[in-house]
Tab-separated table of C-alpha atoms in Angstrom:
chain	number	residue	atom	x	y	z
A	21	UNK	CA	90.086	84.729	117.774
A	22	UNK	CA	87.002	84.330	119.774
A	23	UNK	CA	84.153	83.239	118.495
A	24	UNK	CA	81.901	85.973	119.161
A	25	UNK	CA	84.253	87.472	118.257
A	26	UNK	CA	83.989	85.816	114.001
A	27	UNK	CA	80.491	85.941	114.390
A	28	UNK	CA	80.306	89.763	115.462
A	29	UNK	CA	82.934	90.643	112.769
A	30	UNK	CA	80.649	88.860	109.663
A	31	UNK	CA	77.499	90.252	110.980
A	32	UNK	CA	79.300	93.564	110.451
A	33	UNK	CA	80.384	92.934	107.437
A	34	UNK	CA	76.893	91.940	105.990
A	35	UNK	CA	75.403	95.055	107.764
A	36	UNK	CA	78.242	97.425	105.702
A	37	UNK	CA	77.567	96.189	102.493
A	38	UNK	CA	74.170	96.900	103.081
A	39	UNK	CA	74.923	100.326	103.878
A	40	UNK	CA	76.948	100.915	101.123
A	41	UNK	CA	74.266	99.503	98.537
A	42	UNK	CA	71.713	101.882	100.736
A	43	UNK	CA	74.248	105.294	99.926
A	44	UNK	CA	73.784	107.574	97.093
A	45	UNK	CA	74.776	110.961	97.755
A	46	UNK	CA	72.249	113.107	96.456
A	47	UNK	CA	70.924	111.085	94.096
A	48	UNK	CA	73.895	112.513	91.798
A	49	UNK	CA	73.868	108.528	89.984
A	50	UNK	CA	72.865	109.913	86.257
A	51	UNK	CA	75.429	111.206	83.568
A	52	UNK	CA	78.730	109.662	82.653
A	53	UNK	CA	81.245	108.991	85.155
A	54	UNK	CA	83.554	111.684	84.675
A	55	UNK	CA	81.077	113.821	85.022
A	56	UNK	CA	80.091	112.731	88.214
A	57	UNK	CA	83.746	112.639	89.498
A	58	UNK	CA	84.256	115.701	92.414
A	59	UNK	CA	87.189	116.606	94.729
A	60	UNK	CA	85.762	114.089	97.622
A	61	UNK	CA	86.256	111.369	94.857
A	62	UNK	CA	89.557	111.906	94.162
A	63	UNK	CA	90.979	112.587	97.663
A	64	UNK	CA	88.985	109.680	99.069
A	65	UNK	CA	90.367	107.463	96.503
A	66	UNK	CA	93.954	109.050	97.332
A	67	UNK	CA	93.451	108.158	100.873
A	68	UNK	CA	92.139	104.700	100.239
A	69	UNK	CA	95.385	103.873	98.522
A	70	UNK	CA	97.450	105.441	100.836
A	71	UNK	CA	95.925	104.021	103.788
A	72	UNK	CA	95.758	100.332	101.779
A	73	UNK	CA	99.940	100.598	100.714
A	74	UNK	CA	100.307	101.549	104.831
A	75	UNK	CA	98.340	98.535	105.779
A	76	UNK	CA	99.525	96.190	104.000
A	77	UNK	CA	103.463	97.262	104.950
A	78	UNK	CA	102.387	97.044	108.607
A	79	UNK	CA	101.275	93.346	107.812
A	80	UNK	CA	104.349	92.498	105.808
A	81	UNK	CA	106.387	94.082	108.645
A	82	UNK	CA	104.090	91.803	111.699
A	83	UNK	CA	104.490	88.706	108.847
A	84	UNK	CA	108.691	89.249	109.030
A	85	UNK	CA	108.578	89.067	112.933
A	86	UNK	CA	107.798	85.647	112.673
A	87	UNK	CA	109.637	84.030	109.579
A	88	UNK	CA	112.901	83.620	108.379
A	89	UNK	CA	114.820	84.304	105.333
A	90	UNK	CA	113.243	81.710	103.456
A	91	UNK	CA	109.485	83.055	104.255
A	92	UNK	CA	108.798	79.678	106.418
A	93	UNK	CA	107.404	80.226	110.027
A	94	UNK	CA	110.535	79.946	112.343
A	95	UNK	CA	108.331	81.076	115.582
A	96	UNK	CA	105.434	81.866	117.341
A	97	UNK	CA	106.631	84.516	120.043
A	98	UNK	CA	105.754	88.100	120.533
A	99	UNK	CA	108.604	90.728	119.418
A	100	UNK	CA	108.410	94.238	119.130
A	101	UNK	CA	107.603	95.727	115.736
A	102	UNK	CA	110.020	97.644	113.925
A	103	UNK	CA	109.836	99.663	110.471
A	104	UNK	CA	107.570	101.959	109.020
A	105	UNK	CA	104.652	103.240	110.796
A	106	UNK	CA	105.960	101.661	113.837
A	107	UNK	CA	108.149	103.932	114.629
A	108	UNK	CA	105.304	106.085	115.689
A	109	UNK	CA	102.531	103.787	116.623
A	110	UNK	CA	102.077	100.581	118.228
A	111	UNK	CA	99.099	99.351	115.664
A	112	UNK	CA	99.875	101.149	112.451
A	113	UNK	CA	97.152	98.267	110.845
A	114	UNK	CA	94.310	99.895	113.012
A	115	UNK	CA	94.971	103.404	111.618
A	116	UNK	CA	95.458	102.417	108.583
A	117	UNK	CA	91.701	100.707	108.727
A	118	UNK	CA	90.559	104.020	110.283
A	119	UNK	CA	91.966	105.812	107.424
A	120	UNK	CA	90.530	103.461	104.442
A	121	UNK	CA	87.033	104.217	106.353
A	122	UNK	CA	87.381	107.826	106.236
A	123	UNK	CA	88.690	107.765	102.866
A	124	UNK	CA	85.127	105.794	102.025
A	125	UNK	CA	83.191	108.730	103.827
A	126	UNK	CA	84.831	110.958	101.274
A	127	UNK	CA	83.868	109.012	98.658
A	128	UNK	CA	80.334	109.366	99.451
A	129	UNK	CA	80.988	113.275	99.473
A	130	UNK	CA	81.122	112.969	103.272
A	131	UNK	CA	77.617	113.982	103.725
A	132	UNK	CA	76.207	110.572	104.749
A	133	UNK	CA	75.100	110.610	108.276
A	134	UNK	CA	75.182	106.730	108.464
A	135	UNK	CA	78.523	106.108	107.374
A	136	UNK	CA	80.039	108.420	109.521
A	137	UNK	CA	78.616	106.259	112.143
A	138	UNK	CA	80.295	103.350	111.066
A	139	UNK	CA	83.557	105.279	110.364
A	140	UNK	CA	83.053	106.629	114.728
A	141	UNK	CA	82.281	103.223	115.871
A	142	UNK	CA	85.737	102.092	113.881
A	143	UNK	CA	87.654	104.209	115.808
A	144	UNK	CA	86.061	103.497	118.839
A	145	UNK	CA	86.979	99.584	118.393
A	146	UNK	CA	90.437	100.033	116.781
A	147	UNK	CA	91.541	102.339	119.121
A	148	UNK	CA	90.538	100.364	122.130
A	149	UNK	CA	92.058	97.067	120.563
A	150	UNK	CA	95.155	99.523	120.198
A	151	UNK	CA	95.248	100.705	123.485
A	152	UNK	CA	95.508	97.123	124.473
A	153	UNK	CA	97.721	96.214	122.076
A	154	UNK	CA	100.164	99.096	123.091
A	155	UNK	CA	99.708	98.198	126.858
A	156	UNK	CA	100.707	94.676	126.847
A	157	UNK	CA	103.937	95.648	124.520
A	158	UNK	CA	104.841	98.295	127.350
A	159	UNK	CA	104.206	95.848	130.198
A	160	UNK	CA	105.915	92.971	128.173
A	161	UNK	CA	109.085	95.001	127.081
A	162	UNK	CA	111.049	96.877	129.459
A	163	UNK	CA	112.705	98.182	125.909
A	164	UNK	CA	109.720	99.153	124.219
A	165	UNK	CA	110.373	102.868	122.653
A	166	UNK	CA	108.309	105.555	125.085
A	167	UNK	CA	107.510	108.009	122.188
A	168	UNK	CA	105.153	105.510	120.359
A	169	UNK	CA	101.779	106.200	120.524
A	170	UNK	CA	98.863	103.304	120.445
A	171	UNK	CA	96.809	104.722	117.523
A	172	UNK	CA	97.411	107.644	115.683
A	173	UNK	CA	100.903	108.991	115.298
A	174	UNK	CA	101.423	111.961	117.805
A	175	UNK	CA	98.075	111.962	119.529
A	176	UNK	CA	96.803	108.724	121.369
């Protein structure tokens, strides 16, 4: 990693957390917490589990490419990913991210204006480190599968 690249990511970081701590949807913070618990809630928290469970089987799955039986490191080169949300996607770990975003919109009721601009410029930089991602496995592999997609399963 580049790094511009570590100090790009932790400035983003800091900036996020600051947006979350700014986010109160309608000032709806009073009563108990049941009582503030709506559908958003719930499906957001659906989704963030979800999307969590599919990204951490994509990194088990990238993890496996690379060690052996005993869990050691046997080797450092590229292979092509197989398993799980790889059948259909190149970088099943970038969705997944996508999805734990969205699923964070929802929690806020999906009416904050902000976060939804975080959530677009994740997609933006996922799916471009996706697309190049999937391009180097199709230029590297003659045998890489035709019907995967870079991002999101079916579409791009």
């Amino acid at each position: 990693m580049h790094l511009v690249q570590y100090v790009f990511g932790l400035g983003f970081y800091v900036v996020l957390g600051l947006t979350v701590l700014c986010s109160d949807r309608l000032g709806k913070g009073t009563g108990s917490l049941l009582s503030q618990l709506d559908l958003f809630h719930v499906a957001g928290i659906a989704l963030f589990i979800g999307a969590s469970l599919m990204q951490h089987q994509s990194m088990v799955l990238l993890a496996r490419l690379r060690t052996g039986k005993s869990g050691s490191v046997e080797t450092l080169a590229h292979r092509v990913p197989k398993g799980g949300w790889f059948e259909l996607v190149s970088c099943p770990h970038y969705f997944a991210e996508l999805l734990i975003y969205v699923s964070l919109s929802l929690v806020f009721g999906g009416l904050s204006l902000t976060w939804w601009l975080v959530v677009l410029y994740v997609l933006f930089n996922q799916a471009l480190a996706a697309q190049l991602c999937h391009d180097l496995y199709i230029s590297k592999y003659e045998s890489y599968p035709k019907h995967r997609k870079a991002f999101i399963p079916f579409v791009l």
